[in-house]
Structures are given as structure tokens and as C-alpha cells.
Coordinates of C-alpha atoms in Angstrom, one line a residue:
M1013 CA 134.1 50.5 113.4
S1014 CA 130.9 49.1 111.7
M1015 CA 130.9 49.1 108.0
D1016 CA 127.6 49.1 106.2
L1017 CA 127.1 45.9 103.8
R1018 CA 125.2 48.2 101.4
D1019 CA 127.9 50.5 101.3
L1020 CA 130.6 47.8 100.5
S1021 CA 128.3 46.7 97.8
Y1022 CA 128.2 50.1 96.4
F1023 CA 131.9 50.5 96.6
E1024 CA 132.4 47.4 94.5
T1025 CA 130.1 48.6 91.7
I1026 CA 132.0 52.1 91.9
A1027 CA 135.4 50.5 91.9
T1028 CA 134.6 48.4 88.7
T1029 CA 133.3 50.9 86.7
A1030 CA 134.7 54.1 85.0
T1031 CA 132.9 57.0 86.5
Y1032 CA 130.4 57.5 89.6
E1033 CA 128.0 58.4 86.9
E1034 CA 128.3 54.9 85.3
A1035 CA 128.0 53.2 88.7
A1036 CA 124.9 55.4 89.8
D1037 CA 123.3 54.3 86.5
R1038 CA 123.9 50.8 87.1
L1039 CA 122.8 50.8 90.7
G1040 CA 119.7 52.9 90.0
L1041 CA 121.0 55.6 92.6
T1042 CA 122.1 59.2 92.3
K1043 CA 125.9 60.1 92.3
Q1044 CA 125.3 61.8 95.6
A1045 CA 124.4 58.8 97.6
L1046 CA 127.3 56.9 96.2
T1047 CA 129.5 59.9 97.2
K1048 CA 128.3 59.7 100.5
A1049 CA 128.5 55.8 100.7
V1050 CA 132.5 56.3 99.8
R1051 CA 132.9 59.0 102.4
R1052 CA 131.1 57.0 105.2
L1053 CA 133.7 54.0 104.5
E1054 CA 136.7 56.1 104.2
Q1055 CA 135.7 57.7 107.6
D1056 CA 135.5 54.2 109.1
L1057 CA 139.0 53.0 107.5
G1058 CA 140.7 56.3 108.2
G1059 CA 142.0 56.8 104.6
L1060 CA 140.8 57.6 101.0
L1061 CA 139.6 55.0 98.8
F1062 CA 139.6 57.1 95.5
L1063 CA 141.6 59.9 93.7
R1064 CA 140.0 62.2 91.6
E1065 CA 141.6 61.5 87.9
G1066 CA 140.3 64.3 85.2
R1067 CA 136.6 63.4 85.0
G1068 CA 136.9 60.0 86.5
K1069 CA 138.6 58.2 89.5
A1070 CA 141.7 56.1 90.3
I1071 CA 141.5 53.7 93.2
T1072 CA 144.1 53.7 96.0
P1073 CA 146.0 51.0 97.5
L1074 CA 143.6 51.1 100.5
G1075 CA 140.8 50.8 98.0
E1076 CA 142.5 47.8 96.4
V1077 CA 142.8 45.9 99.7
L1078 CA 138.8 46.8 100.4
L1079 CA 137.9 45.5 97.1
E1080 CA 139.4 42.1 97.5
R1081 CA 137.7 41.8 100.8
A1082 CA 134.5 43.0 99.4
R1083 CA 134.5 40.4 96.5
R1084 CA 135.4 37.7 99.3
L1085 CA 132.4 38.8 101.4
R1086 CA 130.0 39.0 98.6
L1087 CA 130.6 35.6 97.5
T1088 CA 130.7 34.5 101.0
V1089 CA 127.2 35.8 101.6
S1090 CA 126.1 34.6 98.1
D1091 CA 127.2 31.1 99.2
I1092 CA 125.2 31.2 102.3
E1093 CA 122.0 32.3 100.7
R1094 CA 122.4 29.5 98.1
E1095 CA 123.0 26.9 100.8
V1096 CA 120.1 27.8 102.9
R1097 CA 117.9 27.8 99.7
G1098 CA 119.4 24.6 98.7
H1099 CA 118.3 23.0 101.9
A1100 CA 114.8 24.4 101.2
Q1101 CA 114.4 23.5 97.8
G1102 CA 116.5 19.9 97.6
L1103 CA 116.6 18.9 94.2
A1104 CA 115.2 21.7 92.7
G1105 CA 115.9 25.2 91.4
V1106 CA 118.5 26.7 88.7
V1107 CA 121.7 25.3 87.6
R1108 CA 124.0 27.8 85.9
I1109 CA 126.4 26.1 83.5
G1110 CA 128.9 27.5 80.9
G1111 CA 130.7 25.9 78.2
G1112 CA 132.2 26.3 74.7
T1113 CA 130.6 24.8 71.6
T1114 CA 132.6 21.4 72.0
S1115 CA 131.7 20.9 75.5
V1116 CA 128.1 21.9 75.2
E1117 CA 127.4 19.6 72.3
N1118 CA 129.3 16.7 73.3
L1119 CA 128.6 16.5 77.3
L1120 CA 125.4 18.4 78.2
P1121 CA 122.4 17.1 76.2
A1122 CA 122.7 13.6 77.5
A1123 CA 123.4 15.0 81.3
F1124 CA 120.8 17.3 81.0
R1125 CA 118.4 14.5 79.9
E1126 CA 119.6 12.3 82.9
L1127 CA 119.4 15.2 85.4
S1128 CA 115.8 16.0 84.3
E1129 CA 114.8 12.3 84.9
R1130 CA 116.3 12.3 88.4
A1131 CA 115.2 15.8 89.5
P1132 CA 112.2 17.1 87.4
G1133 CA 112.2 20.3 89.4
V1134 CA 115.7 21.3 88.0
R1135 CA 116.0 24.3 85.5
F1136 CA 119.2 24.9 83.5
E1137 CA 120.6 28.3 82.5
L1138 CA 123.4 27.7 79.8
S1139 CA 125.9 30.3 78.7
I1140 CA 128.1 29.5 75.4
G1141 CA 131.0 31.8 75.2
M1142 CA 134.9 32.1 75.0
A1143 CA 136.7 30.4 78.1
D1144 CA 137.9 33.2 79.5
A1145 CA 134.8 35.0 79.9
L1146 CA 132.9 32.1 81.3
K1147 CA 135.8 31.7 83.8
D1148 CA 135.5 35.2 84.8
K1149 CA 131.6 34.9 85.4
L1150 CA 132.5 31.6 87.6
R1151 CA 134.7 33.8 89.5
R1152 CA 131.9 36.2 90.1
D1153 CA 129.6 33.5 91.2
E1154 CA 127.3 34.3 88.1
L1155 CA 127.9 30.3 87.0
D1156 CA 128.0 27.3 88.9
I1157 CA 129.9 25.2 86.5
V1158 CA 132.2 26.1 83.6
I1159 CA 133.3 23.4 81.2
S1160 CA 136.2 24.5 79.0
P1161 CA 140.0 23.8 78.0
C1162 CA 141.8 23.6 81.1
H1163 CA 145.2 24.7 82.0
G1164 CA 147.8 24.6 84.7
E1165 CA 146.6 27.7 86.3
D1166 CA 143.0 26.6 86.3
V1167 CA 143.9 23.5 88.3
T1168 CA 145.4 25.9 91.0
E1169 CA 142.5 28.4 91.0
F1170 CA 139.5 26.1 90.6
D1171 CA 138.3 22.7 91.4
A1172 CA 139.0 21.0 88.2
E1173 CA 138.4 17.4 86.5
V1174 CA 138.9 16.3 83.3
V1175 CA 135.7 15.2 81.6
L1176 CA 136.7 15.5 77.8
R1177 CA 139.9 14.8 75.8
D1178 CA 140.3 16.0 72.3
E1179 CA 143.0 16.8 69.6
V1180 CA 142.9 19.9 67.5
I1181 CA 143.8 19.2 64.0
L1182 CA 143.8 20.4 60.4
A1183 CA 140.6 19.9 58.8
T1184 CA 139.3 20.4 55.3
S1185 CA 136.5 19.6 52.6
P1186 CA 136.5 15.8 51.4
R1187 CA 137.3 17.5 48.0
H1188 CA 140.5 19.6 48.7
P1189 CA 143.6 18.6 46.6
L1190 CA 146.1 18.3 49.5
L1191 CA 144.3 15.3 50.8
K1192 CA 145.9 13.1 47.7
R1193 CA 149.4 13.4 49.4
G1194 CA 148.2 11.6 52.5
T1195 CA 150.3 13.2 55.7
V1196 CA 151.3 16.7 55.0
R1197 CA 154.2 19.0 56.5
I1198 CA 154.1 22.7 57.2
E1199 CA 156.1 23.4 54.4
D1200 CA 153.2 21.9 52.1
L1201 CA 150.8 24.5 53.2
A1202 CA 152.4 27.4 52.0
E1203 CA 149.9 28.1 49.5
A1204 CA 147.0 27.0 51.3
R1205 CA 143.9 29.2 51.9
W1206 CA 142.6 29.4 55.7
A1207 CA 139.3 29.9 57.4
L1208 CA 140.4 30.7 61.1
Q1209 CA 139.1 32.1 64.3
S1210 CA 140.3 35.7 65.3
Q1211 CA 143.7 36.1 66.9
S1212 CA 142.2 36.6 70.4
I1213 CA 141.3 32.7 70.6
S1214 CA 143.9 30.5 72.2
L1215 CA 143.6 27.8 69.4
R1216 CA 144.6 30.4 66.6
A1217 CA 147.6 31.6 68.9
W1218 CA 148.8 28.1 69.2
L1219 CA 148.5 27.4 65.5
D1220 CA 150.3 30.6 64.7
A1221 CA 153.2 29.8 67.2
A1222 CA 153.4 26.1 65.4
F1223 CA 154.2 27.9 62.2
T1224 CA 156.6 30.6 63.5
A1225 CA 158.4 27.9 65.6
H1226 CA 159.3 25.9 62.5
G1227 CA 160.4 29.1 60.6
F1228 CA 157.4 29.9 58.4
P1229 CA 154.9 32.7 58.6
A1230 CA 151.8 32.2 60.5
P1231 CA 148.6 31.7 58.2
T1232 CA 146.7 34.8 56.8
P1233 CA 143.2 33.5 56.8
L1234 CA 141.0 34.3 53.9
I1235 CA 138.2 34.4 56.5
E1236 CA 138.4 35.0 60.0
S1237 CA 135.5 34.6 62.4
D1238 CA 134.6 33.4 65.8
S1239 CA 131.7 31.2 64.8
M1240 CA 132.8 27.7 64.1
I1241 CA 129.6 26.8 62.6
M1242 CA 130.4 29.7 59.7
L1243 CA 134.1 28.5 59.4
H1244 CA 132.9 25.1 58.6
R1245 CA 130.4 26.1 56.1
M1246 CA 133.1 28.1 54.1
V1247 CA 135.5 25.4 54.8
E1248 CA 133.5 23.0 52.8
E1249 CA 132.2 25.5 50.1
M1250 CA 135.5 27.1 49.3
Q1251 CA 137.9 23.9 49.9
L1252 CA 139.9 25.9 52.5
L1253 CA 141.9 24.7 55.6
T1254 CA 140.9 25.1 59.5
F1255 CA 142.1 24.3 62.6
C1256 CA 139.4 22.8 64.8
G1257 CA 139.1 19.8 67.3
R1258 CA 138.1 16.2 66.3
H1259 CA 134.8 16.4 68.2
M1260 CA 133.8 19.2 66.3
M1261 CA 134.5 18.2 62.6
R1262 CA 131.1 17.5 61.3
A1263 CA 131.4 17.1 57.6
L1264 CA 135.1 17.9 57.4
V1265 CA 137.8 15.5 57.2
E1266 CA 141.4 15.5 58.7
L1267 CA 144.6 16.5 57.0
P1268 CA 147.0 14.9 58.7
C1269 CA 149.9 17.1 60.0
P1270 CA 151.6 16.0 63.1
Q1271 CA 153.6 19.6 63.5
V1272 CA 149.9 21.1 63.9
T1273 CA 148.3 18.7 66.0
M1274 CA 147.6 19.9 69.4
P1275 CA 146.2 17.9 72.5
R1276 CA 143.4 19.6 74.6
N1277 CA 141.6 18.7 77.7
F1278 CA 138.3 19.9 78.8
A1279 CA 137.7 19.9 82.4
L1280 CA 134.7 20.7 84.6
M1281 CA 135.4 23.7 86.9
T1282 CA 133.9 25.0 90.1
R1283 CA 134.9 27.7 92.7
R1284 CA 137.1 26.1 95.1
D1285 CA 135.6 25.5 98.3
A1286 CA 132.4 27.2 97.2
Y1287 CA 129.1 26.0 98.1
L1288 CA 127.4 23.6 95.4
P1289 CA 123.6 23.2 95.7
P1290 CA 122.2 19.6 95.5
A1291 CA 121.2 19.9 92.1
V1292 CA 124.5 21.5 91.0
R1293 CA 126.3 18.4 92.7
L1294 CA 124.1 15.9 91.2
L1295 CA 124.5 17.5 87.6
K1296 CA 128.4 17.5 88.2
S1297 CA 128.3 13.5 89.4
V1298 CA 126.2 12.7 86.0
I1299 CA 128.8 14.4 83.7
L1300 CA 131.7 12.7 85.7
E1301 CA 130.1 9.5 85.4
T1302 CA 129.5 9.9 81.7
A1303 CA 132.7 11.3 80.5
D1304 CA 134.7 9.4 78.1
L1305 CA 138.4 10.0 78.9
S1306 CA 139.9 7.1 76.6
G1307 CA 142.7 7.9 74.2
G1308 CA 143.9 11.3 75.3
P1309 CA 146.3 13.1 77.5
T1310 CA 146.2 13.6 81.2
L1311 CA 145.7 16.7 83.5

């Protein structure tokens, strides 16, 4: 048996799209060409990879096994290509890094400046987004480094090193009347008006859970958005409450409430055992050198 690497690549695309037609559009091939590629693999393996399901398809258990192996093989080939290219380029090439607003603003400007001085041939591709989406890109080898809030499962899956410690707190406009009380409790917030992230964001989920754990309904935001910049502007303008990290307070001030104060770690993550080009290794070391971990929790 000798499987064609191109057929494996086509199979992975077919397996991760809804239909053969969608896979064909993505690859710039015909549906017939992809069907033939799957048939060749099925003949080599002695079993079906997909079952027809209406106008779509369903992957078989054999297909699931092959998909996992195809992904591993693609990542291995990618690492080999990058290692060889890294030897040729030395401290040059592109560093692909992803992070959220907090990590990008607090860690990367100084690190990029330092690396540019040490290695002028390096360029940067920066992706800003939600942690889950960035980690998926890291798994697919679309990013070299991700800096994001880190959880226990991340330490198991990735090489992860804490580079920033933060607390997520209640924040508001300096003119908010609740500030006159000093420290508040959840029961003091019953009539508060909120500007919050959408419910799909982990910070919002934690805040909702904190309220319900103390026997109070979760806050119903007047304004809901995934844009922290917009939320902050609305909080300032309308004297609302929000939930954000100390590192991202900008012109807001803390409304102390120990019941809804959440410690959080940001970690620099890379794929475990993946090849890191010289420029990526240097950026990683620069960020670790400049990380300020004082006064926060440990991973």
C-alpha cells in the first residue's frame, strides 16, 4: 500500500467541509477529481471513508482514524519545511503570533521593538481574536505563538509559560454614584446598569456564575458587545458597570467588589514538540525576559 500525500491532503479538506462541492471550491478542483482521490484511498485501506447522507456525507470510524493521522502528517511535514527554511534564513522570515487585546497591548509592542533591533530581517503577522479561535489556529499550525488566558487543559496540550498576571474586576466611570460607598457587595448591584461582553465570552460566563452562586440573577446588560473599546466608551458616557482586567481599565476606575474579582493568568503557548524557527524562539525569549509576574497567582 502506498498512499498519495496529495490524496491525503484532499481527504482532510473533504472531511472538514460540508460537501464535496465546498471542498472542490476550496481546493480549486472538480468534484470528480476529489471523488477519485477518496476512492483511491478507500482501495488502499480496504474500507469506506465516507457514507452518503442526503446531499452531504458522514465520515466513517475508519475515516476518523485517517483524518487524525492526516492532520499529524501535515503538521510534521510543515515542521520539516519550516526547520529547513529556518536554517536557510537564520534570524529572518515571518513570526505568526496571536493574542487578545490585553496581551497585545501589554506585552507585544516592547517585544516587537526589541526583536526588530536584534533581528531586522524578521516580520510579524499579528492576529487579534478570541482565545478559543487563536488556539485552534495554533493547533492547525497557522500561528507560531498564542498569548491568551490559560486554563488547566492548555498546560496539558501546549507548552505554556505564564507571562502576565491580571485580575478581572468591576469597573465604571469615575462619576458613578456607587463609588461613594467604597467596597460593594453583589446585593448592592441589583439596580446597576451594565455594558458587558457577549455570553460566549468566558469572562461573561464567570460573572454570570458568580451572581447565580450567591443567589442573584445574572446581570442583564443594557449594552452587549465583543468590542472592549466600544464597551469602555459606553461605560464612560453612560455611567454603566463593566467587567474587565486591571490592565485594560484605561479611563475607568475600579468599583471594589471581592465577590466578583477573578484572578487570571495569560500564558505564552506553542505547540508541544513543534519546531520553532530561530526568530520565533528569539521572540519567545524576549517576551519571557520582559514578563512582569509580580503580585499575581501562579499557573
